[in-house]
């Protein structure tokens, strides 16, 4: 049996200005009721690099200690260019339509956007969103489920160099929103005490107040957070001592694989580090877990995805380098494919093109698969850009040709498979005579500034807005080259 930990590696637990390893910025941020564990929420403070249809927008350089310009700015390429001691990464606000960062008491390995009743395809600023996350604290007793409401998420205030032409093109609504860009975002939190660190957390599609958590104590818990969401809206305090609706105790060891079915409400698949997968179903007012495990993987099950179209079909991936397709009417996999030459960490099954699946590997590569011709080492596309393990991957629900990827190389990347190499922008992006580095033509955007990134998700109701979690907190962003 192989078993690897996905936890944050080097958290320094101390009593200084750092709480739980996540740096706390207290630059006059708004205070909230019951905010002893609310740390900070700030705008536009990230280093990054952008590729827009093959054209980079990140910059390197900056002022020295005396405030003098050190030299011409240039694009800094993660994993390629060194960063000298006297160099810093500058943030170019024009790369983002929206960019906010926030911190909570302890870093969160996993989180999930919560579907709300504010409407779908929301494009008008400012935005409001709800998230649920799980912590990795210094001691098991200090762990929590964190329910978050972030509001007043305005468009990014661009640098003063914005052209007059851009200003003239702004309509009345945009001008009105521009006047509010200096309004601070607001963050409200509610908590549920959780037994053990939260390895993974997911909200049910059909009933978003129902949440499942994988604990490192080898239990899976199912929770109802309806009262906590209501407390956030009413600005009241929800009880921290909340019992789970149900505890799944079938697993003999902890795990990370966890997914709710999009077709059948209350159907949950969980996979552990002993290679076993169990299915749990809501049954009237109770929950029932099948006693027979789904067995087929020879090493730890790392991720699970239900089919977006077939209620009895799901996919799984494993350290054993395979992706397997299952029919829950049979205990053994229907299809087994050797997908990579190293651990397969994550998978995502497209809900827009139901025969497409993407997998992310420990060697930094990710592959796109056509399930109509699913065979060993026969991906539709194979991308080898990242220099660290892929930690999260997800199809864009509003753009069928895009995926977002996070890696332990401290980058979040957006890829658009519809982009081609024979464009002038792409040629300019790679016109560096000093080295052989080439940007892949499908690389749409690079977001940086976080460390030890664990998960990234698209918001299901706000097009092209992404959220990521890392050891130093959360980022909420939308790239300026996104389509509305």
CSV table of C-alpha atoms in Angstrom, one decimal:
chain,number,residue,atom,x,y,z
A,1,UNK,CA,0.0,0.0,0.0
A,2,UNK,CA,1.3,3.5,-0.9
A,3,UNK,CA,0.1,6.4,1.1
A,4,UNK,CA,1.2,10.0,0.7
A,5,UNK,CA,0.2,13.0,2.7
A,6,UNK,CA,-1.2,16.1,0.9
A,7,UNK,CA,-0.9,18.3,3.9
A,8,UNK,CA,0.9,21.6,4.0
A,9,UNK,CA,4.5,20.7,4.6
A,10,UNK,CA,6.0,23.5,6.7
A,11,UNK,CA,3.6,25.4,8.9
A,12,UNK,CA,5.3,27.4,11.6
A,13,UNK,CA,2.9,27.5,14.6
A,14,UNK,CA,3.8,30.5,16.7
A,15,UNK,CA,2.5,33.4,18.7
A,16,UNK,CA,3.7,36.3,16.5
A,17,UNK,CA,2.0,38.1,13.6
A,18,UNK,CA,1.6,34.8,11.8
A,19,UNK,CA,-1.4,32.7,12.8
A,20,UNK,CA,-1.3,29.1,11.8
A,21,UNK,CA,1.3,29.7,9.2
A,22,UNK,CA,-0.8,32.2,7.3
A,23,UNK,CA,0.5,35.7,7.5
A,24,UNK,CA,-2.1,38.1,9.0
A,25,UNK,CA,-2.4,41.6,7.5
A,26,UNK,CA,-4.1,44.0,9.8
A,27,UNK,CA,-4.0,47.2,7.7
A,28,UNK,CA,-7.2,48.6,9.0
A,29,UNK,CA,-9.5,46.0,7.6
A,30,UNK,CA,-13.1,46.0,8.6
A,31,UNK,CA,-14.0,44.1,11.8
A,32,UNK,CA,-16.9,41.7,12.0
A,33,UNK,CA,-19.0,40.3,14.8
A,34,UNK,CA,-17.5,37.2,16.3
A,35,UNK,CA,-14.3,37.9,14.4
A,36,UNK,CA,-11.7,36.5,16.8
A,37,UNK,CA,-10.8,34.2,14.0
A,38,UNK,CA,-11.3,36.5,11.0
A,39,UNK,CA,-7.8,37.6,9.9
A,40,UNK,CA,-7.8,39.8,6.8
A,41,UNK,CA,-9.3,40.6,3.4
A,42,UNK,CA,-7.4,42.8,1.0
A,43,UNK,CA,-7.4,43.8,-2.7
A,44,UNK,CA,-4.9,43.5,-5.4
A,45,UNK,CA,-1.7,42.4,-3.5
A,46,UNK,CA,-0.5,39.5,-5.6
A,47,UNK,CA,2.5,38.9,-7.9
A,48,UNK,CA,1.5,37.2,-11.1
A,49,UNK,CA,2.2,36.5,-14.6
A,50,UNK,CA,-0.3,36.6,-17.5
A,51,UNK,CA,-0.5,35.0,-20.9
A,52,UNK,CA,-3.3,36.4,-23.0
A,53,UNK,CA,-3.8,34.5,-26.2
A,54,UNK,CA,-0.1,33.9,-26.1
A,55,UNK,CA,0.8,37.4,-24.8
A,56,UNK,CA,2.4,37.8,-21.4
A,57,UNK,CA,1.4,40.6,-19.0
A,58,UNK,CA,3.3,40.0,-15.8
A,59,UNK,CA,6.3,42.1,-15.0
A,60,UNK,CA,9.5,41.9,-13.1
A,61,UNK,CA,11.5,44.7,-11.5
A,62,UNK,CA,10.4,47.5,-9.2
A,63,UNK,CA,11.7,50.2,-7.0
A,64,UNK,CA,14.7,49.8,-4.7
A,65,UNK,CA,14.7,50.8,-1.0
A,66,UNK,CA,15.3,54.4,-2.0
A,67,UNK,CA,12.2,54.4,-4.3
A,68,UNK,CA,14.3,54.6,-7.4
A,69,UNK,CA,13.5,52.7,-10.5
A,70,UNK,CA,16.0,49.8,-10.9
A,71,UNK,CA,15.7,49.3,-14.6
A,72,UNK,CA,13.2,48.3,-17.3
A,73,UNK,CA,10.5,45.9,-16.3
A,74,UNK,CA,10.1,42.6,-18.1
A,75,UNK,CA,8.0,39.5,-18.0
A,76,UNK,CA,9.1,37.0,-15.3
A,77,UNK,CA,8.6,33.4,-16.2
A,78,UNK,CA,8.0,31.0,-13.3
A,79,UNK,CA,10.4,28.1,-13.2
A,80,UNK,CA,12.6,29.7,-15.9
A,81,UNK,CA,13.9,33.0,-14.8
A,82,UNK,CA,15.8,33.4,-11.5
A,83,UNK,CA,14.7,36.1,-9.1
A,84,UNK,CA,17.8,38.0,-7.9
A,85,UNK,CA,18.1,39.3,-4.3
A,86,UNK,CA,17.6,42.9,-5.4
A,87,UNK,CA,14.6,42.1,-7.6
A,88,UNK,CA,10.9,41.9,-6.6
A,89,UNK,CA,7.8,40.9,-8.5
A,90,UNK,CA,5.5,43.8,-9.5
A,91,UNK,CA,1.7,43.4,-9.7
A,92,UNK,CA,0.1,44.6,-12.9
A,93,UNK,CA,-3.6,45.3,-12.0
A,94,UNK,CA,-4.6,45.5,-15.7
A,95,UNK,CA,-4.3,41.7,-15.9
A,96,UNK,CA,-7.3,41.2,-13.7
A,97,UNK,CA,-11.0,42.3,-13.9
A,98,UNK,CA,-11.1,41.3,-10.2
A,99,UNK,CA,-8.5,40.3,-7.7
A,100,UNK,CA,-9.0,39.9,-3.9
A,101,UNK,CA,-7.1,37.9,-1.3
A,102,UNK,CA,-8.2,36.8,2.2
A,103,UNK,CA,-6.9,34.9,5.2
A,104,UNK,CA,-8.4,32.8,8.0
A,105,UNK,CA,-6.9,31.5,11.2
A,106,UNK,CA,-5.6,28.2,9.8
A,107,UNK,CA,-4.7,27.3,6.2
A,108,UNK,CA,-7.3,25.2,4.4
A,109,UNK,CA,-6.4,22.1,2.3
A,110,UNK,CA,-9.8,22.1,0.6
A,111,UNK,CA,-12.8,24.3,0.0
A,112,UNK,CA,-15.9,24.4,-2.3
A,113,UNK,CA,-18.0,27.3,-3.6
A,114,UNK,CA,-21.6,27.1,-2.4
A,115,UNK,CA,-24.4,27.5,-4.9
A,116,UNK,CA,-26.7,30.3,-3.7
A,117,UNK,CA,-30.0,31.9,-4.6
A,118,UNK,CA,-28.5,35.1,-6.0
A,119,UNK,CA,-28.8,34.0,-9.6
A,120,UNK,CA,-26.8,32.3,-12.3
A,121,UNK,CA,-24.4,33.9,-14.8
A,122,UNK,CA,-23.9,37.0,-12.6
A,123,UNK,CA,-21.7,39.5,-14.3
A,124,UNK,CA,-22.5,42.8,-12.6
A,125,UNK,CA,-20.2,44.0,-9.9
A,126,UNK,CA,-19.9,44.0,-6.9
A,127,UNK,CA,-20.1,40.2,-6.4
A,128,UNK,CA,-21.2,38.2,-3.4
A,129,UNK,CA,-20.2,34.6,-2.9
A,130,UNK,CA,-20.4,31.8,-0.3
A,131,UNK,CA,-17.6,29.3,0.3
A,132,UNK,CA,-17.1,26.4,2.7
A,133,UNK,CA,-13.6,25.2,3.7
A,134,UNK,CA,-11.9,22.9,6.1
A,135,UNK,CA,-8.8,23.7,8.1
A,136,UNK,CA,-5.5,22.0,8.9
A,137,UNK,CA,-4.7,23.3,12.4
A,138,UNK,CA,-1.8,22.7,14.8
A,139,UNK,CA,-3.9,20.2,16.8
A,140,UNK,CA,-6.8,18.0,15.8
A,141,UNK,CA,-9.1,19.7,18.4
A,142,UNK,CA,-8.6,23.1,16.8
A,143,UNK,CA,-9.9,22.2,13.3
A,144,UNK,CA,-13.0,23.7,11.9
A,145,UNK,CA,-15.3,23.9,9.0
A,146,UNK,CA,-15.3,27.5,7.9
A,147,UNK,CA,-18.4,28.9,6.2
A,148,UNK,CA,-17.7,32.2,4.5
A,149,UNK,CA,-19.7,35.0,2.9
A,150,UNK,CA,-17.6,37.4,0.9
A,151,UNK,CA,-19.3,40.5,-0.4
A,152,UNK,CA,-18.5,43.9,-2.0
A,153,UNK,CA,-16.1,42.1,-4.4
A,154,UNK,CA,-15.6,45.1,-6.7
A,155,UNK,CA,-13.7,45.2,-10.0
A,156,UNK,CA,-10.0,45.7,-9.6
A,157,UNK,CA,-8.9,49.4,-9.5
A,158,UNK,CA,-6.4,49.6,-12.4
A,159,UNK,CA,-3.2,51.5,-12.3
A,160,UNK,CA,-3.2,55.2,-13.2
A,161,UNK,CA,-1.7,54.4,-16.6
A,162,UNK,CA,-5.1,53.3,-17.9
A,163,UNK,CA,-5.6,55.0,-21.3
A,164,UNK,CA,-8.1,57.8,-21.9
A,165,UNK,CA,-9.5,55.6,-24.7
A,166,UNK,CA,-10.4,52.9,-22.2
A,167,UNK,CA,-12.1,55.5,-20.0
A,168,UNK,CA,-14.2,56.8,-22.9
A,169,UNK,CA,-15.4,53.3,-23.7
A,170,UNK,CA,-16.8,52.8,-20.2
A,171,UNK,CA,-20.6,53.0,-20.0
A,172,UNK,CA,-22.6,54.6,-17.2
A,173,UNK,CA,-22.8,51.3,-15.2
A,174,UNK,CA,-19.1,50.8,-15.3
A,175,UNK,CA,-18.5,54.4,-14.3
A,176,UNK,CA,-20.8,54.0,-11.4
A,177,UNK,CA,-19.0,50.8,-10.4
A,178,UNK,CA,-15.6,52.6,-10.8
A,179,UNK,CA,-16.7,55.1,-8.1
A,180,UNK,CA,-17.1,52.2,-5.6
A,181,UNK,CA,-13.8,50.5,-6.3
A,182,UNK,CA,-12.3,51.9,-3.1
A,183,UNK,CA,-15.0,50.3,-1.0
A,184,UNK,CA,-13.4,47.5,1.1
A,185,UNK,CA,-14.6,44.0,0.5
A,186,UNK,CA,-16.4,42.4,3.5
A,187,UNK,CA,-15.9,38.9,4.9
A,188,UNK,CA,-18.2,37.2,7.3
A,189,UNK,CA,-17.4,33.8,8.8
A,190,UNK,CA,-19.2,31.0,10.7
A,191,UNK,CA,-17.5,27.9,12.2
A,192,UNK,CA,-18.3,24.3,13.0
A,193,UNK,CA,-15.8,22.4,15.2
A,194,UNK,CA,-14.4,19.5,13.3
A,195,UNK,CA,-12.8,16.3,14.6
A,196,UNK,CA,-9.5,16.2,12.8
A,197,UNK,CA,-8.0,18.0,9.8
A,198,UNK,CA,-10.2,18.3,6.8
A,199,UNK,CA,-8.6,16.5,3.9
A,200,UNK,CA,-11.3,17.4,1.4
A,201,UNK,CA,-14.7,19.1,1.5
A,202,UNK,CA,-17.5,19.2,-1.0
A,203,UNK,CA,-21.0,20.7,-1.1
A,204,UNK,CA,-23.9,18.8,-2.7
A,205,UNK,CA,-25.1,20.2,-6.1
A,206,UNK,CA,-28.8,19.8,-5.5
A,207,UNK,CA,-28.8,20.9,-1.9
A,208,UNK,CA,-25.8,23.1,-1.3
A,209,UNK,CA,-26.3,23.3,2.5
A,210,UNK,CA,-25.4,19.6,2.7
A,211,UNK,CA,-21.6,19.2,2.9
A,212,UNK,CA,-19.3,16.2,3.2
A,213,UNK,CA,-15.9,16.3,4.8
A,214,UNK,CA,-13.0,13.7,4.7
A,215,UNK,CA,-11.2,13.8,8.0
A,216,UNK,CA,-7.7,12.6,8.7
A,217,UNK,CA,-9.2,10.5,11.5
A,218,UNK,CA,-10.5,8.1,8.7
A,219,UNK,CA,-14.1,9.2,9.1
A,220,UNK,CA,-16.3,11.0,6.5
A,221,UNK,CA,-18.9,13.4,8.0
A,222,UNK,CA,-22.0,14.7,6.4
A,223,UNK,CA,-23.2,18.1,7.7
A,224,UNK,CA,-26.1,20.5,7.3
A,225,UNK,CA,-24.8,24.1,7.3
A,226,UNK,CA,-28.2,25.8,6.6
A,227,UNK,CA,-28.3,27.5,10.0
A,228,UNK,CA,-24.8,28.8,9.5
A,229,UNK,CA,-25.6,30.3,6.1
A,230,UNK,CA,-28.7,31.9,7.5
A,231,UNK,CA,-26.6,33.4,10.4
A,232,UNK,CA,-24.3,34.9,7.9
A,233,UNK,CA,-27.2,36.6,6.0
A,234,UNK,CA,-28.8,37.8,9.3
A,235,UNK,CA,-25.4,38.8,10.8
A,236,UNK,CA,-26.0,36.6,13.9
A,237,UNK,CA,-23.8,34.0,15.5
A,238,UNK,CA,-24.3,30.3,14.6
A,239,UNK,CA,-23.5,27.6,17.1
A,240,UNK,CA,-20.0,26.1,16.8
A,241,UNK,CA,-21.0,22.9,18.4
A,242,UNK,CA,-22.9,21.2,15.6
A,243,UNK,CA,-23.2,17.5,15.2
A,244,UNK,CA,-22.9,15.9,11.8
A,245,UNK,CA,-26.0,14.4,10.2
A,246,UNK,CA,-24.1,11.2,9.6
A,247,UNK,CA,-20.7,9.6,10.0
A,248,UNK,CA,-19.3,7.1,7.4
A,249,UNK,CA,-17.1,4.7,9.3
A,250,UNK,CA,-16.5,2.0,6.7
A,251,UNK,CA,-13.0,3.2,5.8
A,252,UNK,CA,-10.1,1.7,7.7
A,253,UNK,CA,-7.7,4.6,6.9
A,254,UNK,CA,-8.0,8.3,5.9
A,255,UNK,CA,-8.5,9.4,2.3
A,256,UNK,CA,-9.0,12.3,-0.1
A,257,UNK,CA,-11.3,11.2,-2.9
A,258,UNK,CA,-14.8,12.6,-2.4
A,259,UNK,CA,-17.6,13.6,-4.8
A,260,UNK,CA,-21.3,14.1,-4.8
A,261,UNK,CA,-23.3,12.8,-7.8
A,262,UNK,CA,-24.8,15.6,-10.0
A,263,UNK,CA,-27.5,13.2,-11.2
A,264,UNK,CA,-28.8,11.6,-7.9
A,265,UNK,CA,-29.2,13.9,-4.9
A,266,UNK,CA,-27.6,12.5,-1.7
A,267,UNK,CA,-25.3,10.0,-3.5
A,268,UNK,CA,-21.7,10.3,-2.4
A,269,UNK,CA,-18.6,8.4,-3.4
A,270,UNK,CA,-15.5,8.3,-1.1
A,271,UNK,CA,-12.1,6.7,-1.7
A,272,UNK,CA,-9.3,6.0,0.8
A,273,UNK,CA,-5.6,5.3,1.0
A,274,UNK,CA,-6.3,1.6,1.3
A,275,UNK,CA,-7.6,1.5,-2.3
A,276,UNK,CA,-11.2,1.1,-1.3
A,277,UNK,CA,-14.2,3.1,-2.6
A,278,UNK,CA,-17.6,3.2,-0.8
A,279,UNK,CA,-20.9,4.6,-2.0
A,280,UNK,CA,-23.3,6.3,0.4
A,281,UNK,CA,-26.9,7.2,-0.4
A,282,UNK,CA,-29.5,9.3,1.3
A,283,UNK,CA,-32.4,7.1,2.3
A,284,UNK,CA,-35.5,8.9,3.5
A,285,UNK,CA,-34.2,10.8,6.6
A,286,UNK,CA,-31.1,8.6,7.1
A,287,UNK,CA,-28.0,7.7,5.2
A,288,UNK,CA,-26.8,4.2,4.1
A,289,UNK,CA,-23.3,3.2,3.0
A,290,UNK,CA,-22.9,0.0,1.0
A,291,UNK,CA,-21.0,-2.6,2.9
A,292,UNK,CA,-19.2,-3.9,-0.1
A,293,UNK,CA,-16.3,-1.7,-1.3
A,294,UNK,CA,-15.4,-1.1,-4.9
A,295,UNK,CA,-12.0,-2.7,-5.4
A,296,UNK,CA,-9.7,-2.4,-8.4
A,297,UNK,CA,-7.0,0.1,-7.6
A,298,UNK,CA,-3.8,-1.3,-6.3
A,299,UNK,CA,-2.7,1.8,-4.4
A,300,UNK,CA,-4.3,4.9,-2.8
A,301,UNK,CA,-7.4,6.3,-4.5
A,302,UNK,CA,-6.7,10.1,-4.9
A,303,UNK,CA,-9.8,11.5,-6.6
A,304,UNK,CA,-13.3,10.6,-7.8
A,305,UNK,CA,-15.7,12.2,-10.3
A,306,UNK,CA,-19.2,11.1,-11.0
A,307,UNK,CA,-20.4,11.1,-14.6
A,308,UNK,CA,-22.3,14.2,-15.5
A,309,UNK,CA,-24.8,12.2,-17.6
A,310,UNK,CA,-24.9,8.6,-16.2
A,311,UNK,CA,-26.3,8.2,-12.7
A,312,UNK,CA,-24.5,4.9,-12.1
A,313,UNK,CA,-21.1,5.7,-13.5
A,314,UNK,CA,-18.1,7.3,-11.9
A,315,UNK,CA,-14.3,7.7,-12.5
A,316,UNK,CA,-11.4,7.4,-10.1
A,317,UNK,CA,-7.7,7.9,-10.2
A,318,UNK,CA,-4.9,6.6,-8.1
A,319,UNK,CA,-1.2,6.5,-7.2
A,320,UNK,CA,-1.2,3.3,-9.2
A,321,UNK,CA,-1.0,5.6,-12.3
A,322,UNK,CA,-4.5,4.5,-13.6
A,323,UNK,CA,-7.8,6.1,-14.2
A,324,UNK,CA,-10.7,3.7,-13.9
A,325,UNK,CA,-14.4,3.9,-15.0
A,326,UNK,CA,-16.9,2.2,-12.8
A,327,UNK,CA,-20.5,1.1,-13.0
A,328,UNK,CA,-21.9,0.8,-9.4
A,329,UNK,CA,-23.9,-2.3,-10.4
A,330,UNK,CA,-20.5,-4.1,-10.4
A,331,UNK,CA,-17.8,-4.2,-7.8
A,332,UNK,CA,-14.9,-4.2,-10.3
A,333,UNK,CA,-14.0,-1.4,-12.7
A,334,UNK,CA,-15.5,-1.5,-16.2
A,335,UNK,CA,-12.5,0.2,-17.8
A,336,UNK,CA,-8.9,0.6,-16.6
A,337,UNK,CA,-6.4,2.8,-18.4
A,338,UNK,CA,-2.8,3.5,-17.6
A,339,UNK,CA,-3.1,7.3,-17.7
A,340,UNK,CA,0.3,8.6,-16.6
A,341,UNK,CA,3.8,7.3,-15.6
A,342,UNK,CA,3.5,8.7,-12.1
A,343,UNK,CA,0.8,9.2,-9.5
A,344,UNK,CA,-2.5,10.5,-10.8
A,345,UNK,CA,-3.6,13.1,-8.3
A,346,UNK,CA,-6.8,14.6,-9.6
A,347,UNK,CA,-9.4,14.3,-12.4
A,348,UNK,CA,-12.2,16.4,-13.7
A,349,UNK,CA,-15.1,15.2,-15.9
A,350,UNK,CA,-16.5,17.9,-18.2
A,351,UNK,CA,-20.2,18.7,-17.7
A,352,UNK,CA,-20.3,20.5,-21.1
A,353,UNK,CA,-18.7,17.9,-23.3
A,354,UNK,CA,-19.6,14.7,-21.5
A,355,UNK,CA,-17.0,12.5,-23.2
A,356,UNK,CA,-14.0,14.6,-22.0
A,357,UNK,CA,-12.0,14.0,-18.9
A,358,UNK,CA,-8.8,15.6,-17.7
A,359,UNK,CA,-6.2,14.1,-15.4
A,360,UNK,CA,-3.4,15.8,-13.4
A,361,UNK,CA,-0.2,13.9,-12.5
A,362,UNK,CA,2.5,14.1,-9.8
A,363,UNK,CA,5.1,14.8,-12.5
A,364,UNK,CA,3.5,18.1,-13.3
A,365,UNK,CA,1.8,17.0,-16.5
A,366,UNK,CA,-1.9,16.9,-17.3
A,367,UNK,CA,-3.8,15.0,-20.0
A,368,UNK,CA,-7.1,15.4,-21.8
A,369,UNK,CA,-9.0,12.1,-22.6
A,370,UNK,CA,-11.8,11.3,-25.0
A,371,UNK,CA,-13.8,8.6,-23.2
A,372,UNK,CA,-15.2,7.4,-26.5
A,373,UNK,CA,-11.6,6.1,-27.3
A,374,UNK,CA,-10.2,5.6,-23.8
A,375,UNK,CA,-7.0,3.5,-24.0
A,376,UNK,CA,-3.7,3.2,-22.3
A,377,UNK,CA,-1.4,6.2,-22.9
A,378,UNK,CA,-3.6,7.6,-25.7
A,379,UNK,CA,-4.7,11.1,-24.5
A,380,UNK,CA,-6.1,13.7,-26.9
A,381,UNK,CA,-3.6,16.2,-25.5
A,382,UNK,CA,-0.6,16.0,-23.1
A,383,UNK,CA,0.7,19.1,-21.4
A,384,UNK,CA,4.0,19.3,-19.6
A,385,UNK,CA,4.3,22.9,-18.5
A,386,UNK,CA,4.2,22.8,-14.7
A,387,UNK,CA,7.4,21.9,-12.7
A,388,UNK,CA,5.6,20.6,-9.6
A,389,UNK,CA,2.8,18.0,-8.9
A,390,UNK,CA,-0.7,19.0,-10.2
A,391,UNK,CA,-2.8,19.5,-7.0
A,392,UNK,CA,-6.2,20.5,-8.6
A,393,UNK,CA,-7.8,20.6,-12.0
A,394,UNK,CA,-11.3,21.6,-13.2
A,395,UNK,CA,-13.2,22.3,-16.4
A,396,UNK,CA,-14.7,25.8,-16.8
A,397,UNK,CA,-18.5,25.5,-16.6
A,398,UNK,CA,-18.9,28.6,-18.8
A,399,UNK,CA,-16.2,27.7,-21.5
A,400,UNK,CA,-16.1,24.1,-22.7
A,401,UNK,CA,-12.6,24.5,-24.0
A,402,UNK,CA,-11.0,25.7,-20.8
A,403,UNK,CA,-9.6,24.1,-17.7
A,404,UNK,CA,-7.9,25.6,-14.6
A,405,UNK,CA,-5.0,23.9,-13.0
A,406,UNK,CA,-3.1,24.4,-9.7
A,407,UNK,CA,0.4,23.1,-9.0
A,408,UNK,CA,2.8,22.9,-6.1
A,409,UNK,CA,5.1,25.1,-8.3
A,410,UNK,CA,3.0,28.0,-6.9
A,411,UNK,CA,1.1,28.7,-10.1
A,412,UNK,CA,-2.5,28.6,-11.1
A,413,UNK,CA,-2.9,28.3,-14.9
A,414,UNK,CA,-5.9,28.6,-17.2
A,415,UNK,CA,-5.7,26.7,-20.5
A,416,UNK,CA,-7.8,27.1,-23.6
A,417,UNK,CA,-7.6,24.2,-26.0
A,418,UNK,CA,-9.2,26.2,-28.8
A,419,UNK,CA,-6.1,28.5,-29.1
A,420,UNK,CA,-3.7,27.9,-32.0
A,421,UNK,CA,0.0,28.6,-32.3
A,422,UNK,CA,-0.2,30.4,-35.6
A,423,UNK,CA,-1.1,33.8,-34.1
A,424,UNK,CA,0.9,37.0,-34.0
A,425,UNK,CA,0.4,37.3,-30.3
A,426,UNK,CA,1.8,33.8,-29.6
A,427,UNK,CA,4.8,34.6,-31.9
A,428,UNK,CA,5.6,37.7,-29.9
A,429,UNK,CA,5.3,35.9,-26.6
A,430,UNK,CA,8.0,33.5,-27.5
A,431,UNK,CA,10.3,36.0,-29.3
A,432,UNK,CA,13.1,35.7,-26.7
A,433,UNK,CA,16.5,35.0,-28.4
A,434,UNK,CA,18.2,34.3,-25.1
A,435,UNK,CA,16.8,30.9,-24.4
A,436,UNK,CA,14.7,28.0,-25.8
A,437,UNK,CA,11.7,28.4,-23.5
A,438,UNK,CA,8.4,28.4,-25.3
A,439,UNK,CA,5.0,29.1,-24.0
A,440,UNK,CA,2.4,26.5,-25.0
A,441,UNK,CA,-0.1,28.2,-27.3
A,442,UNK,CA,-3.0,26.9,-25.2
A,443,UNK,CA,-1.7,28.7,-22.1
A,444,UNK,CA,-4.3,31.4,-21.5
A,445,UNK,CA,-3.4,32.9,-18.1
A,446,UNK,CA,-1.0,32.5,-15.2
A,447,UNK,CA,-1.8,33.5,-11.7
A,448,UNK,CA,0.9,33.7,-9.0
A,449,UNK,CA,1.6,35.1,-5.6
A,450,UNK,CA,0.4,32.1,-3.5
A,451,UNK,CA,2.5,29.4,-2.0
A,452,UNK,CA,1.8,25.7,-1.7
A,453,UNK,CA,-1.5,25.9,-3.6
A,454,UNK,CA,-3.8,23.0,-2.8
A,455,UNK,CA,-7.1,23.5,-4.7
A,456,UNK,CA,-8.7,25.8,-7.3
A,457,UNK,CA,-12.3,26.0,-8.3
A,458,UNK,CA,-14.4,28.0,-10.7
A,459,UNK,CA,-17.4,29.7,-9.2
A,460,UNK,CA,-20.5,27.9,-10.5
A,461,UNK,CA,-22.7,31.1,-10.9
A,462,UNK,CA,-20.2,33.9,-11.6
A,463,UNK,CA,-18.6,33.3,-15.0
A,464,UNK,CA,-14.8,33.0,-15.2
A,465,UNK,CA,-14.3,33.8,-11.5
A,466,UNK,CA,-11.8,31.4,-9.9
A,467,UNK,CA,-10.9,30.8,-6.2
A,468,UNK,CA,-7.8,29.2,-4.9
A,469,UNK,CA,-6.5,28.1,-1.5
A,470,UNK,CA,-2.9,27.9,-0.3
A,471,UNK,CA,-0.9,28.0,2.9
A,472,UNK,CA,-1.2,31.8,2.9
A,473,UNK,CA,-4.9,32.0,2.3
A,474,UNK,CA,-7.5,32.4,-0.5
A,475,UNK,CA,-7.4,34.3,-3.8
A,476,UNK,CA,-10.6,35.3,-5.7
A,477,UNK,CA,-9.8,36.5,-9.2
A,478,UNK,CA,-11.0,36.9,-12.8
A,479,UNK,CA,-8.5,37.5,-15.6
A,480,UNK,CA,-9.0,40.5,-17.8
A,481,UNK,CA,-8.9,38.4,-21.0
A,482,UNK,CA,-11.9,36.3,-19.9
A,483,UNK,CA,-15.0,36.4,-22.1
A,484,UNK,CA,-18.2,37.6,-20.6
